CSV table of C-alpha atoms in Angstrom, one decimal:
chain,number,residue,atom,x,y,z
A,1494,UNK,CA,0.0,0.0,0.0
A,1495,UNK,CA,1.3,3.2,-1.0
A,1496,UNK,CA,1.6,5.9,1.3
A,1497,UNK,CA,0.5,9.6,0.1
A,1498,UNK,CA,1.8,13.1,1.5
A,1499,UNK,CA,-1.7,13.3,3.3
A,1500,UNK,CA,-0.9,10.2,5.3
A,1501,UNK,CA,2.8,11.8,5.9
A,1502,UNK,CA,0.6,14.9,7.3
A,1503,UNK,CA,-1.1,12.7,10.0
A,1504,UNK,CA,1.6,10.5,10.9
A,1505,UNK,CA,3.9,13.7,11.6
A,1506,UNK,CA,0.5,15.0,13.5
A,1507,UNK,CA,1.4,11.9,15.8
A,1508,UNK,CA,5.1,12.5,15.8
A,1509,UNK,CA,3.7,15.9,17.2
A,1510,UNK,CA,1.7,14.5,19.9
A,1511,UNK,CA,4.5,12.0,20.9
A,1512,UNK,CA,7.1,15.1,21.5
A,1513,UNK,CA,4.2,17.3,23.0
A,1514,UNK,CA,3.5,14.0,25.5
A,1515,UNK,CA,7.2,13.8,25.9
A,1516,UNK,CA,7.7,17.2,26.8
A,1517,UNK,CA,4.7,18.0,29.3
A,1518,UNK,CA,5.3,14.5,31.1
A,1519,UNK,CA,2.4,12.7,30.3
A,1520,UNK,CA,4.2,9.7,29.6
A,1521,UNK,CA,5.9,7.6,26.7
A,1522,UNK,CA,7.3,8.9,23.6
A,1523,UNK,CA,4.0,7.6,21.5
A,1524,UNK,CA,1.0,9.5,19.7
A,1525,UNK,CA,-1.9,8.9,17.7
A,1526,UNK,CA,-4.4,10.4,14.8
A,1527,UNK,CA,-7.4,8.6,14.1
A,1528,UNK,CA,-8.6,10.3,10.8
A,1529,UNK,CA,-12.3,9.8,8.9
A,1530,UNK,CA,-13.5,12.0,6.2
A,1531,UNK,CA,-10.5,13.7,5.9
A,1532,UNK,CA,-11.0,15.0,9.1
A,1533,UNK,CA,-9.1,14.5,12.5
A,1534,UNK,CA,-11.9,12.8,14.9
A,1535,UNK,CA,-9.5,11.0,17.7
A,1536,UNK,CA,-6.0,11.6,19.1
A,1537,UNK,CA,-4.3,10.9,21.8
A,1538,UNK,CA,-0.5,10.6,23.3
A,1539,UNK,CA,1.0,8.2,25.9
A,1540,UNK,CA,-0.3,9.4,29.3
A,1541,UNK,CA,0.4,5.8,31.2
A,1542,UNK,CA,3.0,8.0,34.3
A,1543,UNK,CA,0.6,10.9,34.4
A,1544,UNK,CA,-2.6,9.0,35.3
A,1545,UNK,CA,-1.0,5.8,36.5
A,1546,UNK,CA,-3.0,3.8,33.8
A,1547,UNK,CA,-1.1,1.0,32.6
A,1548,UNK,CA,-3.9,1.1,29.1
A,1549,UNK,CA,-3.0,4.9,28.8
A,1550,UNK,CA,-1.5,4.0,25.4
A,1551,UNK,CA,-1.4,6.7,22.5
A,1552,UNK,CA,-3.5,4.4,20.4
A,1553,UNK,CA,-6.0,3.5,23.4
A,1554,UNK,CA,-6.6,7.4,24.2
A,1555,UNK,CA,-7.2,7.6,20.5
A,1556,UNK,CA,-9.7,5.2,19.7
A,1557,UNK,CA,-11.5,6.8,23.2
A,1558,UNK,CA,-11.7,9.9,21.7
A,1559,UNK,CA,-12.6,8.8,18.1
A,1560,UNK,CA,-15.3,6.5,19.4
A,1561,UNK,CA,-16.7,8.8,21.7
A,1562,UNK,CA,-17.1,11.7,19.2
A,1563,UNK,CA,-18.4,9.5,16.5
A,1564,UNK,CA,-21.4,7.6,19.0
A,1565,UNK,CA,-19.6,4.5,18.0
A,1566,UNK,CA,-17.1,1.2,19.2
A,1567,UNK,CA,-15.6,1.0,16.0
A,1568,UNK,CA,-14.1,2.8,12.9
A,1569,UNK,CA,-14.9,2.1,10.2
A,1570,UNK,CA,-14.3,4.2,7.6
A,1571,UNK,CA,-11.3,5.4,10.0
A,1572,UNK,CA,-7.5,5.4,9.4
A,1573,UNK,CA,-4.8,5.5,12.4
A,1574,UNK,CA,-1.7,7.2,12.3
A,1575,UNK,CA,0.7,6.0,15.2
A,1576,UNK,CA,3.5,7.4,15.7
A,1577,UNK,CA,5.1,4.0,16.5
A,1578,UNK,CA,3.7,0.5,15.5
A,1579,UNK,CA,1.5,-0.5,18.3
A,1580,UNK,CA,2.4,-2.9,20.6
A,1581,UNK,CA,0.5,-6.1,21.6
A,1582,UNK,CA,-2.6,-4.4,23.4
A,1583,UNK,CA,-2.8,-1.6,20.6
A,1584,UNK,CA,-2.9,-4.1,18.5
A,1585,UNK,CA,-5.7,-6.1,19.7
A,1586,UNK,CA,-7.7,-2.9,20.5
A,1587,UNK,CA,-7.4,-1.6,16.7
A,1588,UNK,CA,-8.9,-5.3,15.7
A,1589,UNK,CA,-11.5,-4.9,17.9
A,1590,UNK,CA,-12.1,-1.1,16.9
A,1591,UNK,CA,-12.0,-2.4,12.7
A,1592,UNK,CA,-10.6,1.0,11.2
A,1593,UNK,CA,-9.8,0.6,7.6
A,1594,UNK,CA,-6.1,0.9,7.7
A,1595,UNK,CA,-3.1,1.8,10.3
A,1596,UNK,CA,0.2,4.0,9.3
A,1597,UNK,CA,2.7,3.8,11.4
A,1598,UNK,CA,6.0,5.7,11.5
A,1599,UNK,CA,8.8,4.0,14.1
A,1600,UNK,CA,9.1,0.1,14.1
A,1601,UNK,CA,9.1,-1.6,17.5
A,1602,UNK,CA,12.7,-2.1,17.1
A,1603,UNK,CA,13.1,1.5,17.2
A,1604,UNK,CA,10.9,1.3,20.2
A,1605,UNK,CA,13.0,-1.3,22.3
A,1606,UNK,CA,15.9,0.4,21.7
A,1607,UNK,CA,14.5,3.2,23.8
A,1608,UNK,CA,13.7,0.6,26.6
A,1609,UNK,CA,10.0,-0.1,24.9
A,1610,UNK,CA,10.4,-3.5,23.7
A,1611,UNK,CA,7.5,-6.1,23.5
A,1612,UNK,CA,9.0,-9.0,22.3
A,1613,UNK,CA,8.5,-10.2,25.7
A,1614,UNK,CA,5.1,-10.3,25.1
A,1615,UNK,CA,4.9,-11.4,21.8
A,1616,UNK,CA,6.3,-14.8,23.1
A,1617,UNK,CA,3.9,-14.9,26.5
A,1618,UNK,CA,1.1,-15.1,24.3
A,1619,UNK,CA,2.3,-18.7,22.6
A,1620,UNK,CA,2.7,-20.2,26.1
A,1621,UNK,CA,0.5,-22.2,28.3
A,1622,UNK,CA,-1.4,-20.3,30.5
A,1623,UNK,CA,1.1,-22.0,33.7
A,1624,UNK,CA,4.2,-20.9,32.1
A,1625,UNK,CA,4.0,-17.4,31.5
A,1626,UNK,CA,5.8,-14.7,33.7
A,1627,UNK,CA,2.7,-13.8,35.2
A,1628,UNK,CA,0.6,-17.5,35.7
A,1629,UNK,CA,-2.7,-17.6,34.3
A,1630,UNK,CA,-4.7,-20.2,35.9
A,1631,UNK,CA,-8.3,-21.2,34.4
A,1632,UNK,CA,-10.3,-22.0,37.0
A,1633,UNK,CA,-13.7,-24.0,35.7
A,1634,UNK,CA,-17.1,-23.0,37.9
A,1635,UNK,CA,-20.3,-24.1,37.0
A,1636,UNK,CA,-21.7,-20.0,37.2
A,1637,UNK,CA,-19.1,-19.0,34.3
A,1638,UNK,CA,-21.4,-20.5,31.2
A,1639,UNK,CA,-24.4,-18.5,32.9
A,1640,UNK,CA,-23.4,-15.2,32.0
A,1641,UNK,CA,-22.5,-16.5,28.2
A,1642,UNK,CA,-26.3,-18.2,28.4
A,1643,UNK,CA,-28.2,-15.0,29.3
A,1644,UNK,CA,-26.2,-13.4,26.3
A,1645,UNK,CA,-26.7,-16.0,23.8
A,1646,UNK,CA,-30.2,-16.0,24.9
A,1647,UNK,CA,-30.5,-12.0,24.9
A,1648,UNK,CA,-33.0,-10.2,21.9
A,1649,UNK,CA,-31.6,-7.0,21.9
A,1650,UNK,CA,-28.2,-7.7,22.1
A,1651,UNK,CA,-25.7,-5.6,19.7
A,1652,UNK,CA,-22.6,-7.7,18.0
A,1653,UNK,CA,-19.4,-6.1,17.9
């Protein structure tokens, strides 16, 4: 996919946010444009040291704002410009969010060789649950398939 001189525009809009976040102290060196319509409807930078939010990602803060001025949990129709590529969460929030596409500027190489590297998660995730740094442990009750019952068996229910 070919990238234009618009999508250079919003990417160096997140470049901007990720030196503005850097500056102020509001956390990582990461920022984020979520564009629809030619028109700017989400940003956000890394704010995870100023509130104390581990999710305070740039890409998170983005799809916050996006989704909250559009009335909606997902973009479509939306592209993200990142700053960075997004790490593992990011990741799994933009699939859940469905924009259209995601430009990114720095690799995550670039990003661990400022101390912000994920690899470490990348290989958790392959693991069983028991040998991960942090032990996940599944523990079966006969309540947990009620909650997926009343939603299976709910009328008004909205995918996503």
């Amino acid at each position: 996919m070919m990238i234009t001189e618009k999508d250079k525009i919003y990417l160096r809009m997140a470049m901007e946010l990720a030196k503005r976040g850097v500056e102020e102290g509001q956390g990582g060196p990461f920022g984020c444009v979520i564009v629809k319509d030619g028109a700017v409807v989400g940003k956000g930078c890394n704010g995870v040291t100023s509130t104390n939010d581990p999710t305070a990602h740039a890409e998170v803060m983005a799809i916050r704002d996006a989704c909250g001025r559009l009335g909606h949990y997902q973009l479509t129709g939306c592209v993200v410009y990142a700053s960075c590529e997004p790490c593992p969460m990011c990741l799994g929030a933009l699939y859940w969010a469905r924009p259209d596409r995601v430009f990114y500027a720095a690799s995550r190489s670039e990003a661990a060789e400022a101390g912000f590297d994920d690899a470490f998660i990348y290989a958790e995730i392959g693991l069983p649950d028991w040998e991960r740094r942090i032990p996940f442990v599944h523990s079966v009750m006969e309540e947990s398939g009620e909650v997926f019952r009343l939603w299976k068996e709910k009328g008004n229910k909205r995918l996503y």
